[in-house]
RNA sequence: UCCUCGGUAGCUCAGUCGGUAGAGCAGGUGGCUGUUAACCACCCUGUCGGCGGUUCGAAUCCGUCCCGGGGAGCCA
């Protein structure tokens, strides 16, 4: 058995009047006098292929007429032009083998639309639906395009650790990693004695690979990470996961301007790649999920991203005359409603907001000359909100140390990070891209739990 | 964690003023047709999320807990 005859290949090459073999799952079966129509998909593309089974086939009454949605089959036949409307070509079967039955009384998928909530409850099966299959193909293509983008620019991928002992990001609560027997936790003066734990100290799942990426940017120049990231935040929203994938480029000899340029180029490159290479899947989302999807995607491709400073953004928001639940004031973090107004109403395209007050951003962001703001940038997408967060990093040893002290960072755990400034420090910058949010944007899917195969959220793993 | 809306057949949902549960799809049987999430007829399907309360009587009203959607916070 070989898995080479994929439906996508057959539909592309269309070897009319030649023999083909294909394997797949039955989407729907229609019976007519003396023959049965089978719609077969194999996941290689959105479209299936129609197979004609005539009653002369050996197992016609014993098996073929009993096939139902979800059964798996292997088919040998001849590809012919279809005499009926609805498809160019179809397969006249010479042999149909049933590989696996799917009891229609219990098989959860039907020949109808299901709610995404229901499909979430059958995550192991939902990839067989049109929409979730298309999500998976687009996600794969976006991942490939990101790697391709960085490779073309001479970036090196760094595999940063998933288990970490640094907690400095302030990026939400972390999951503890331990090999201690939780029934018999060793205590030392009412505190857990982590010296008896596997790593001899508290360890957790990473919330970001940025600090480690910085180390290798200061060795290889341009690097990026692309891996799973974990937040133990009790978030119940359509934009948050406890386990998600993040892309974090980091560039030596680069300032905030270069950082923004790279982010904008990257987003345009991967969206264009997907639009060019997944037209059928994107069309599905444009028809059934978000009627404005095509327009939103081309607006990203055709326009420069708006770039404004935080201070300008605050001015625009206060002058807008809009009523906000949270009044805008210099010094506060922008709320979702503010970000939405900027991206969806004022500019109606992606917006990059820069130079936030230092008080609302982490210690590693580079202090600007005004002493009040840092060289940070957030990219806001219409409908998604923040998709990228980045900054130029503080490369000056004294200033960095000062900011770490003020943020109550235990310096002894970060001597290695300070070493990067002690020895051959250089200006450098980078950002983080939430991969699922990118997939959400390209597909128009409204819930982040539907753009990752097996979503992990509070109470669900 | 907070606000809000929901939980009724395998799925999607309706259910009036509190009077004892219904439609489409799926499934089963039969029919018909180069069919297109086929069509026609008949049949089957329920702990009305759990527990407690009010009432002669609760899917319906009240309390509480669980679960899900949407929004907020936090962030990517």
mmCIF file of N, CA and C in Angstrom, chain A residues 29 136 144 161 173 204 218 237 264 293 295 298 352 385 396:
data_model
loop_
_atom_site.group_PDB
_atom_site.id
_atom_site.type_symbol
_atom_site.label_atom_id
_atom_site.label_comp_id
_atom_site.label_asym_id
_atom_site.label_seq_id
_atom_site.Cartn_x
_atom_site.Cartn_y
_atom_site.Cartn_z
ATOM 1 N N UNK A 29 -22.929 9.609 0.330
ATOM 2 C CA UNK A 29 -23.245 8.562 -0.657
ATOM 3 C C UNK A 29 -24.662 8.785 -1.164
ATOM 4 N N UNK A 136 -6.354 23.435 9.196
ATOM 5 C CA UNK A 136 -5.104 22.695 9.391
ATOM 6 C C UNK A 136 -4.163 22.876 8.208
ATOM 7 N N UNK A 144 5.123 26.904 7.285
ATOM 8 C CA UNK A 144 6.153 26.720 6.273
ATOM 9 C C UNK A 144 6.628 28.066 5.731
ATOM 10 N N UNK A 161 14.745 26.473 25.180
ATOM 11 C CA UNK A 161 14.201 25.463 26.087
ATOM 12 C C UNK A 161 12.720 25.651 26.386
ATOM 13 N N UNK A 173 1.001 33.978 34.636
ATOM 14 C CA UNK A 173 1.370 32.896 35.535
ATOM 15 C C UNK A 173 1.968 31.743 34.756
ATOM 16 N N UNK A 204 9.700 25.817 35.464
ATOM 17 C CA UNK A 204 8.370 25.926 34.879
ATOM 18 C C UNK A 204 8.444 25.854 33.367
ATOM 19 N N UNK A 218 23.123 37.610 19.673
ATOM 20 C CA UNK A 218 24.425 38.229 19.923
ATOM 21 C C UNK A 218 25.564 37.248 19.628
ATOM 22 N N UNK A 237 -11.300 33.639 26.818
ATOM 23 C CA UNK A 237 -11.600 34.528 25.704
ATOM 24 C C UNK A 237 -11.369 33.776 24.403
ATOM 25 N N UNK A 264 6.570 43.911 9.501
ATOM 26 C CA UNK A 264 5.602 44.218 8.434
ATOM 27 C C UNK A 264 5.880 43.374 7.189
ATOM 28 N N UNK A 293 -13.388 38.573 4.422
ATOM 29 C CA UNK A 293 -12.035 38.056 4.602
ATOM 30 C C UNK A 293 -11.101 38.459 3.465
ATOM 31 N N UNK A 295 -11.244 40.883 1.426
ATOM 32 C CA UNK A 295 -10.947 42.313 1.468
ATOM 33 C C UNK A 295 -9.952 42.632 2.575
ATOM 34 N N UNK A 298 -6.459 41.482 1.478
ATOM 35 C CA UNK A 298 -5.784 42.322 0.482
ATOM 36 C C UNK A 298 -5.476 43.699 1.070
ATOM 37 N N UNK A 352 0.773 50.116 13.753
ATOM 38 C CA UNK A 352 1.870 49.865 14.684
ATOM 39 C C UNK A 352 1.936 51.030 15.655
ATOM 40 N N UNK A 385 -6.825 42.359 17.183
ATOM 41 C CA UNK A 385 -6.138 43.066 18.248
ATOM 42 C C UNK A 385 -4.637 42.875 18.119
ATOM 43 N N UNK A 396 22.324 48.801 27.187
ATOM 44 C CA UNK A 396 23.263 49.511 28.065
ATOM 45 C C UNK A 396 23.221 48.882 29.458
#
